[in-house]
């Protein structure tokens, strides 16, 4: 609550012949408080009251968000409104976007002085520095949310974000000298040849018979189920039902900044919590390759039904960064171009929707809706746009016989 004056001051003559005065106000907790004054004359006390009220009003004015530097105002807004409302990893990302992309350019500006032109210059500067479209858009969205809050609270007469729109992606990439491609064309997948190379390297052993790589079955499981990294790491042995050939996604592992309250401190920590979205809580079917991978993982490392399937050496949850590093080493030693772990999920979705040719020449495939349900997407449009690399080879000759 903001402090508030209740009176303009009362002056009175005391029984000892001196003059006194009092100003009543509400403090930050909404409690009624008073400030007392004394002097030898009435005018002296009036002067003290006038000075106090002027100082009180100035402090109120200076405390207003719009009169603070953006670096102070957004930090307070993030801590008060964002921190309790979003997951920690989301908060980490918001904080990082502000500190790395926004604060260096606008941090020292007073909030009420920031104009649409200032924000447009920021977008242009980030674009010219080669930042990705996603990063620039996140910067834009964070500023948009902050200024919308100020507008909603009637702290700002004019919202500068009203006239600052993100450029279209094709125009953004063109300004960076990059070729625009539809999202589905940028989906990263493994080719059949790369999958075979990956498997060959992942299961290699040293001459002594010792496996060269830890838990290679994890990546085969991800390739055959489309699980996210956090989901496979959050999977407990008790979540797996081999008899019915399914597994149940009920939790996920995430890595986040360590904090004391809202303040970031050195280090990172694991958090086990709910999956990404409500639809991420789901039942996933297991094919024979996935079941084989699960058995391989358990043979190499098993700590009981309540322990994670992909456990570390002590039976605890594995850090995502460790899974990524091991994956990167396999790719490098197999001579495969570097890809993220999410490429396994993309490959799974692409294969299911584009289909696999059967011995009789037919194509076995699933509908986008079926694949969306397996992946835990809210709509099949998300699956088709962001997870499936279109296969246009089957269109060759498809219009034969339709001559007009």
Short mmCIF file of C-alpha atoms in Angstrom, two decimals:
data_model
loop_
_atom_site.label_atom_id
_atom_site.label_comp_id
_atom_site.label_asym_id
_atom_site.label_seq_id
_atom_site.Cartn_x
_atom_site.Cartn_y
_atom_site.Cartn_z
CA UNK A 1 0.00 0.00 0.00
CA UNK A 2 1.21 3.53 -0.75
CA UNK A 3 1.62 6.15 1.99
CA UNK A 4 -1.08 8.82 2.02
CA UNK A 5 -1.57 12.21 3.75
CA UNK A 6 -4.80 12.45 5.75
CA UNK A 7 -4.56 16.13 6.83
CA UNK A 8 -2.77 19.27 5.71
CA UNK A 9 -1.62 19.87 9.29
CA UNK A 10 -3.11 21.35 12.46
CA UNK A 11 -1.36 24.06 14.52
CA UNK A 12 -2.15 24.81 18.17
CA UNK A 13 -0.74 26.65 21.16
CA UNK A 14 0.51 24.40 23.94
CA UNK A 15 -0.04 24.90 27.66
CA UNK A 16 3.67 25.75 28.11
CA UNK A 17 3.31 28.73 25.76
CA UNK A 18 5.09 27.12 22.81
CA UNK A 19 3.39 26.18 19.54
CA UNK A 20 2.76 22.64 18.32
CA UNK A 21 1.54 21.00 15.16
CA UNK A 22 0.58 17.56 13.83
CA UNK A 23 0.15 15.93 10.42
CA UNK A 24 -1.77 12.63 10.16
CA UNK A 25 -1.02 10.06 7.45
CA UNK A 26 -1.42 6.38 6.52
CA UNK A 27 1.78 4.34 6.41
CA UNK A 28 2.66 1.48 4.00
CA UNK A 29 0.68 -0.99 6.16
CA UNK A 30 -2.44 1.18 6.15
CA UNK A 31 -1.99 2.22 9.79
CA UNK A 32 -2.91 5.76 10.88
CA UNK A 33 0.22 7.60 12.06
CA UNK A 34 1.13 11.16 13.02
CA UNK A 35 4.12 13.45 12.72
CA UNK A 36 4.46 16.08 15.47
CA UNK A 37 6.20 19.48 15.35
CA UNK A 38 7.00 22.23 17.85
CA UNK A 39 8.37 25.80 17.82
CA UNK A 40 8.41 29.12 19.58
CA UNK A 41 6.04 30.76 17.11
CA UNK A 42 3.04 29.75 15.04
CA UNK A 43 4.79 30.68 11.77
CA UNK A 44 7.78 28.52 12.67
CA UNK A 45 5.55 25.46 13.13
CA UNK A 46 3.61 26.24 9.93
CA UNK A 47 6.93 26.40 8.08
CA UNK A 48 7.99 23.01 9.45
CA UNK A 49 4.63 21.47 8.42
CA UNK A 50 4.90 22.97 4.93
CA UNK A 51 8.41 21.59 4.48
CA UNK A 52 7.38 18.15 5.76
CA UNK A 53 4.38 17.92 3.43
CA UNK A 54 6.55 18.95 0.46
CA UNK A 55 9.10 16.28 1.34
CA UNK A 56 6.32 13.70 1.85
CA UNK A 57 4.83 14.43 -1.58
CA UNK A 58 8.24 14.36 -3.25
CA UNK A 59 8.99 10.93 -1.75
CA UNK A 60 5.61 9.69 -2.97
CA UNK A 61 6.30 11.00 -6.44
CA UNK A 62 9.77 9.47 -6.54
CA UNK A 63 8.41 6.11 -5.43
CA UNK A 64 6.03 5.86 -8.37
CA UNK A 65 7.02 3.19 -10.86
CA UNK A 66 6.92 5.54 -13.82
CA UNK A 67 9.53 7.80 -12.22
CA UNK A 68 11.98 5.00 -11.63
CA UNK A 69 14.64 3.74 -14.00
CA UNK A 70 13.42 0.84 -16.11
CA UNK A 71 16.06 -1.43 -14.54
CA UNK A 72 14.53 -0.84 -11.08
CA UNK A 73 10.89 -0.85 -12.17
CA UNK A 74 10.97 -4.08 -14.20
CA UNK A 75 13.04 -5.89 -11.58
CA UNK A 76 10.44 -5.03 -8.92
CA UNK A 77 7.59 -5.98 -11.27
CA UNK A 78 9.21 -9.34 -12.04
CA UNK A 79 9.72 -10.11 -8.35
CA UNK A 80 6.23 -9.04 -7.24
CA UNK A 81 4.06 -10.21 -10.13
CA UNK A 82 5.99 -12.73 -12.24
CA UNK A 83 7.82 -14.77 -9.61
CA UNK A 84 4.73 -16.12 -7.81
CA UNK A 85 2.77 -16.61 -11.04
CA UNK A 86 5.08 -18.70 -13.25
CA UNK A 87 7.38 -21.71 -12.98
CA UNK A 88 10.92 -20.99 -11.91
CA UNK A 89 12.43 -21.90 -15.28
CA UNK A 90 10.04 -19.44 -16.95
CA UNK A 91 11.01 -16.75 -14.44
CA UNK A 92 14.70 -17.50 -15.08
CA UNK A 93 14.12 -16.96 -18.79
CA UNK A 94 12.23 -13.66 -18.26
CA UNK A 95 14.99 -12.39 -15.97
CA UNK A 96 17.67 -13.42 -18.45
CA UNK A 97 15.90 -11.75 -21.38
CA UNK A 98 15.63 -8.49 -19.45
CA UNK A 99 19.22 -8.49 -18.19
CA UNK A 100 20.82 -9.50 -21.49
CA UNK A 101 18.64 -7.95 -24.20
CA UNK A 102 16.71 -5.03 -22.66
CA UNK A 103 18.61 -3.58 -19.71
CA UNK A 104 21.84 -2.71 -21.61
CA UNK A 105 19.85 -0.42 -23.94
CA UNK A 106 16.92 0.90 -21.89
CA UNK A 107 17.83 0.13 -18.27
CA UNK A 108 18.89 3.68 -17.34
CA UNK A 109 15.88 5.38 -18.91
CA UNK A 110 13.07 6.70 -16.69
CA UNK A 111 9.94 4.64 -17.40
CA UNK A 112 7.71 7.65 -18.15
CA UNK A 113 10.27 8.95 -20.67
CA UNK A 114 10.44 5.77 -22.75
CA UNK A 115 8.87 6.26 -26.16
CA UNK A 116 7.78 4.00 -28.98
CA UNK A 117 10.85 5.18 -30.88
CA UNK A 118 13.12 3.98 -28.05
CA UNK A 119 11.61 0.50 -28.20
CA UNK A 120 11.75 0.40 -32.00
CA UNK A 121 15.45 1.28 -31.78
CA UNK A 122 15.92 -1.59 -29.32
CA UNK A 123 14.24 -4.07 -31.70
CA UNK A 124 16.39 -2.79 -34.56
CA UNK A 125 19.57 -3.00 -32.47
CA UNK A 126 18.87 -6.60 -31.42
CA UNK A 127 18.04 -7.51 -35.02
CA UNK A 128 21.26 -5.95 -36.35
CA UNK A 129 23.30 -7.80 -33.73
CA UNK A 130 22.03 -11.08 -35.17
CA UNK A 131 19.80 -12.23 -32.34
CA UNK A 132 17.26 -14.89 -33.30
CA UNK A 133 13.66 -14.00 -34.06
CA UNK A 134 12.56 -15.92 -30.96
CA UNK A 135 14.88 -13.95 -28.65
CA UNK A 136 13.79 -10.57 -30.05
CA UNK A 137 10.14 -11.59 -29.82
CA UNK A 138 10.56 -12.59 -26.17
CA UNK A 139 12.10 -9.17 -25.47
CA UNK A 140 9.17 -7.50 -27.21
CA UNK A 141 6.64 -9.60 -25.29
CA UNK A 142 8.23 -8.86 -21.91
CA UNK A 143 8.11 -5.10 -22.50
CA UNK A 144 4.58 -5.39 -23.83
CA UNK A 145 3.42 -7.19 -20.67
CA UNK A 146 5.16 -4.70 -18.36
CA UNK A 147 3.71 -1.60 -20.03
CA UNK A 148 0.27 -3.22 -20.24
CA UNK A 149 0.44 -3.64 -16.45
CA UNK A 150 1.27 0.08 -16.02
CA UNK A 151 -1.59 1.01 -18.32
CA UNK A 152 -4.03 -1.28 -16.50
CA UNK A 153 -3.04 0.21 -13.12
CA UNK A 154 -3.52 3.70 -14.63
CA UNK A 155 0.07 4.58 -13.79
CA UNK A 156 0.87 5.53 -17.35
CA UNK A 157 -1.19 7.84 -19.53
CA UNK A 158 0.21 6.56 -22.83
CA UNK A 159 1.49 3.04 -23.53
CA UNK A 160 4.51 3.24 -25.89
CA UNK A 161 4.09 -0.42 -26.86
CA UNK A 162 0.79 0.30 -28.61
CA UNK A 163 2.67 1.43 -31.71
CA UNK A 164 5.50 -1.12 -31.63
CA UNK A 165 4.72 -4.37 -33.40
CA UNK A 166 7.12 -7.23 -34.02
CA UNK A 167 8.13 -7.39 -37.69
CA UNK A 168 6.94 -10.37 -39.67
CA UNK A 169 9.41 -13.22 -39.50
CA UNK A 170 10.20 -13.18 -43.21
CA UNK A 171 10.97 -9.44 -43.06
CA UNK A 172 13.04 -9.92 -39.90
CA UNK A 173 15.17 -12.66 -41.47
CA UNK A 174 15.48 -10.70 -44.71
CA UNK A 175 16.91 -7.74 -42.79
CA UNK A 176 19.55 -10.11 -41.37
CA UNK A 177 20.36 -11.44 -44.82
CA UNK A 178 18.89 -14.83 -43.99
CA UNK A 179 16.57 -16.94 -46.11
CA UNK A 180 13.05 -17.34 -44.79
CA UNK A 181 11.72 -20.89 -44.64
CA UNK A 182 8.33 -22.11 -43.42
CA UNK A 183 8.56 -23.47 -39.89
CA UNK A 184 7.97 -27.06 -40.98
CA UNK A 185 11.00 -26.82 -43.29
CA UNK A 186 13.29 -25.89 -40.39
CA UNK A 187 12.36 -28.87 -38.23
CA UNK A 188 15.53 -30.85 -37.41
CA UNK A 189 15.27 -34.62 -37.88
CA UNK A 190 17.59 -37.58 -38.20
CA UNK A 191 17.80 -39.36 -41.52
CA UNK A 192 17.61 -43.16 -41.59
CA UNK A 193 21.35 -43.30 -42.27
CA UNK A 194 22.09 -41.02 -39.32
CA UNK A 195 19.97 -43.15 -37.00
CA UNK A 196 21.98 -46.24 -37.96
CA UNK A 197 25.27 -44.38 -37.45
CA UNK A 198 24.05 -43.12 -34.09
CA UNK A 199 23.06 -46.59 -32.89
CA UNK A 200 26.35 -48.09 -34.04
CA UNK A 201 28.34 -45.52 -32.08
CA UNK A 202 26.05 -45.45 -29.03
CA UNK A 203 26.44 -49.18 -28.40
CA UNK A 204 30.18 -49.43 -29.01
CA UNK A 205 32.35 -51.06 -26.35
CA UNK A 206 36.03 -50.78 -25.52
CA UNK A 207 38.24 -53.87 -26.16
CA UNK A 208 37.71 -54.79 -22.50
CA UNK A 209 33.97 -55.05 -23.15
CA UNK A 210 33.16 -51.91 -21.16
CA UNK A 211 30.45 -49.79 -22.85
CA UNK A 212 31.86 -46.64 -24.41
CA UNK A 213 28.78 -44.54 -23.66
CA UNK A 214 26.47 -44.34 -20.65
CA UNK A 215 22.83 -45.37 -20.99
CA UNK A 216 22.52 -45.29 -24.79
CA UNK A 217 19.07 -46.83 -24.45
CA UNK A 218 17.74 -43.49 -23.19
CA UNK A 219 18.12 -41.93 -26.63
CA UNK A 220 16.52 -44.92 -28.37
CA UNK A 221 13.62 -44.69 -25.93
CA UNK A 222 13.20 -40.98 -26.75
CA UNK A 223 13.41 -41.73 -30.47
CA UNK A 224 10.59 -44.28 -30.18
CA UNK A 225 8.27 -42.41 -27.82
CA UNK A 226 8.83 -38.71 -28.56
CA UNK A 227 9.37 -37.92 -24.88
CA UNK A 228 10.76 -34.52 -23.98
CA UNK A 229 14.09 -34.40 -22.13
CA UNK A 230 12.47 -33.41 -18.85
CA UNK A 231 9.83 -36.12 -19.21
CA UNK A 232 12.24 -38.99 -19.77
CA UNK A 233 14.37 -37.80 -16.84
CA UNK A 234 11.30 -37.53 -14.60
CA UNK A 235 10.10 -41.03 -15.51
CA UNK A 236 10.07 -43.46 -12.56
CA UNK A 237 10.22 -47.22 -12.98
CA UNK A 238 6.75 -47.41 -11.43
CA UNK A 239 5.40 -45.21 -14.25
CA UNK A 240 6.16 -47.95 -16.78
CA UNK A 241 3.70 -50.77 -17.52
CA UNK A 242 5.48 -53.24 -19.79
CA UNK A 243 2.64 -55.76 -19.60
CA UNK A 244 0.29 -53.30 -21.30
CA UNK A 245 3.08 -51.68 -23.36
CA UNK A 246 2.54 -48.13 -22.05
CA UNK A 247 4.21 -45.58 -19.80
CA UNK A 248 2.60 -42.74 -17.86
CA UNK A 249 3.96 -39.20 -17.89
CA UNK A 250 3.15 -37.58 -14.55
CA UNK A 251 6.19 -35.42 -13.79
CA UNK A 252 9.24 -33.82 -15.37
CA UNK A 253 12.73 -32.76 -14.34
CA UNK A 254 13.82 -29.17 -14.85
CA UNK A 255 17.02 -27.29 -14.10
CA UNK A 256 16.73 -23.81 -12.64
CA UNK A 257 18.79 -21.06 -11.05
CA UNK A 258 19.37 -21.27 -7.32
CA UNK A 259 17.71 -18.44 -5.40
CA UNK A 260 17.36 -16.94 -1.96
CA UNK A 261 13.81 -15.66 -2.19
CA UNK A 262 13.64 -13.97 -5.58
CA UNK A 263 17.36 -13.13 -5.68
CA UNK A 264 19.51 -15.31 -7.94
CA UNK A 265 22.60 -16.81 -6.35
CA UNK A 266 25.43 -18.86 -7.83
CA UNK A 267 24.65 -22.34 -9.07
CA UNK A 268 21.88 -24.39 -10.62
CA UNK A 269 19.55 -26.97 -9.08
CA UNK A 270 17.15 -29.70 -10.18
CA UNK A 271 13.41 -29.43 -9.66
CA UNK A 272 10.96 -32.29 -10.15
CA UNK A 273 7.44 -31.05 -10.84
CA UNK A 274 4.53 -31.10 -13.18
CA UNK A 275 5.10 -31.52 -16.93
CA UNK A 276 5.05 -28.62 -19.37
CA UNK A 277 1.25 -28.43 -19.89
CA UNK A 278 -1.93 -30.16 -18.74
CA UNK A 279 -2.00 -32.25 -21.91
CA UNK A 280 1.57 -33.36 -21.19
CA UNK A 281 0.17 -35.61 -18.45
CA UNK A 282 -0.63 -38.58 -20.63
CA UNK A 283 -0.18 -42.27 -21.45
CA UNK A 284 2.37 -43.07 -24.15
CA UNK A 285 2.38 -46.36 -26.10
CA UNK A 286 5.55 -48.45 -26.22
CA UNK A 287 6.72 -50.26 -29.33
CA UNK A 288 9.14 -53.18 -29.20
CA UNK A 289 12.20 -50.92 -29.67
CA UNK A 290 11.12 -48.76 -26.73
CA UNK A 291 10.57 -51.79 -24.49
CA UNK A 292 13.98 -53.16 -25.42
CA UNK A 293 15.56 -49.79 -24.59
CA UNK A 294 13.85 -49.72 -21.18
CA UNK A 295 15.16 -53.20 -20.35
CA UNK A 296 18.67 -52.15 -21.43
CA UNK A 297 18.53 -49.08 -19.17
CA UNK A 298 17.39 -51.18 -16.22
CA UNK A 299 20.10 -53.75 -16.83
CA UNK A 300 22.74 -51.04 -16.74
CA UNK A 301 21.30 -49.05 -13.84
CA UNK A 302 18.32 -49.93 -11.60
CA UNK A 303 17.57 -48.54 -8.12
CA UNK A 304 14.03 -49.78 -7.52
CA UNK A 305 10.48 -49.07 -8.64
CA UNK A 306 10.29 -45.65 -7.00
CA UNK A 307 13.63 -44.52 -8.43
CA UNK A 308 13.96 -42.71 -11.75
CA UNK A 309 14.46 -44.91 -14.82
CA UNK A 310 17.30 -42.67 -16.00
CA UNK A 311 19.10 -42.48 -12.67
CA UNK A 312 22.49 -41.02 -11.87
CA UNK A 313 25.16 -43.13 -10.17
CA UNK A 314 23.49 -42.58 -6.78
CA UNK A 315 19.96 -43.41 -7.86
CA UNK A 316 18.89 -39.76 -8.06
CA UNK A 317 17.53 -37.74 -10.95
CA UNK A 318 19.93 -36.98 -13.80
CA UNK A 319 20.72 -33.39 -14.74
CA UNK A 320 19.49 -32.46 -18.26
CA UNK A 321 22.89 -30.95 -19.06
CA UNK A 322 24.58 -34.33 -18.47
CA UNK A 323 22.16 -36.10 -20.83
CA UNK A 324 22.83 -33.44 -23.49
CA UNK A 325 26.61 -33.69 -23.13
CA UNK A 326 26.59 -37.48 -23.55
CA UNK A 327 24.29 -37.12 -26.56
CA UNK A 328 26.65 -34.57 -28.12
CA UNK A 329 29.64 -36.86 -27.68
CA UNK A 330 27.87 -39.71 -29.48
CA UNK A 331 26.96 -37.43 -32.38
CA UNK A 332 30.49 -36.10 -32.66
CA UNK A 333 32.13 -39.51 -32.60
CA UNK A 334 29.57 -40.89 -35.06
CA UNK A 335 30.35 -38.05 -37.47
CA UNK A 336 26.80 -36.70 -37.38
CA UNK A 337 26.07 -32.97 -37.60
CA UNK A 338 25.28 -31.60 -34.15
CA UNK A 339 21.61 -31.66 -33.23
CA UNK A 340 19.67 -30.97 -30.04
CA UNK A 341 17.93 -33.69 -28.05
CA UNK A 342 14.62 -32.33 -29.31
CA UNK A 343 15.56 -33.65 -32.76
CA UNK A 344 14.70 -37.13 -31.45
CA UNK A 345 11.16 -35.93 -30.70
CA UNK A 346 10.93 -34.25 -34.11
CA UNK A 347 12.13 -37.42 -35.84
CA UNK A 348 9.53 -39.49 -34.00
CA UNK A 349 6.68 -37.15 -34.99
CA UNK A 350 7.86 -36.81 -38.59
CA UNK A 351 8.16 -40.57 -39.03
CA UNK A 352 4.70 -41.27 -37.62
CA UNK A 353 2.93 -38.67 -39.77
CA UNK A 354 4.89 -39.07 -43.02
CA UNK A 355 4.73 -42.83 -42.56
CA UNK A 356 6.91 -45.84 -43.29
CA UNK A 357 6.66 -47.86 -46.47
CA UNK A 358 5.49 -51.41 -45.85
CA UNK A 359 6.58 -54.58 -47.75
CA UNK A 360 3.37 -54.50 -49.79
CA UNK A 361 4.08 -50.94 -50.94
CA UNK A 362 1.52 -49.22 -48.73
CA UNK A 363 2.43 -46.39 -46.35
CA UNK A 364 1.74 -46.94 -42.65
CA UNK A 365 1.16 -43.62 -40.89
CA UNK A 366 -0.81 -41.96 -38.11
CA UNK A 367 -3.04 -38.91 -38.23
CA UNK A 368 -1.75 -35.57 -36.87
CA UNK A 369 -4.36 -35.79 -34.08
CA UNK A 370 -3.10 -39.21 -32.99
CA UNK A 371 0.49 -38.02 -32.95
CA UNK A 372 -0.49 -34.85 -31.07
CA UNK A 373 -2.08 -36.99 -28.37
CA UNK A 374 1.06 -39.12 -28.06
CA UNK A 375 3.30 -36.04 -27.85
CA UNK A 376 1.02 -34.24 -25.40
CA UNK A 377 0.20 -31.29 -27.65
CA UNK A 378 -2.97 -29.28 -27.17
CA UNK A 379 -3.70 -29.21 -30.93
CA UNK A 380 -2.60 -31.13 -34.00
CA UNK A 381 -1.71 -27.80 -35.64
CA UNK A 382 1.22 -27.46 -33.23
CA UNK A 383 2.39 -30.95 -34.19
CA UNK A 384 2.19 -30.33 -37.92
CA UNK A 385 3.77 -26.86 -37.87
CA UNK A 386 6.58 -27.29 -35.36
CA UNK A 387 7.37 -31.01 -35.23
CA UNK A 388 6.96 -32.51 -38.68
CA UNK A 389 9.31 -32.02 -41.59
CA UNK A 390 7.17 -32.32 -44.68
CA UNK A 391 8.00 -35.11 -47.12
CA UNK A 392 7.22 -33.82 -50.61
CA UNK A 393 8.89 -36.72 -52.43
CA UNK A 394 5.60 -38.60 -52.52
CA UNK A 395 4.05 -35.76 -54.55
CA UNK A 396 6.22 -36.52 -57.56
CA UNK A 397 3.92 -37.65 -60.40
CA UNK A 398 0.82 -37.34 -58.22
CA UNK A 399 -0.92 -35.07 -60.75
CA UNK A 400 -0.39 -37.51 -63.64
CA UNK A 401 -3.78 -38.25 -65.21
CA UNK A 402 -5.20 -34.88 -64.21
CA UNK A 403 -4.21 -33.07 -67.41
CA UNK A 404 -6.61 -30.26 -68.29
#
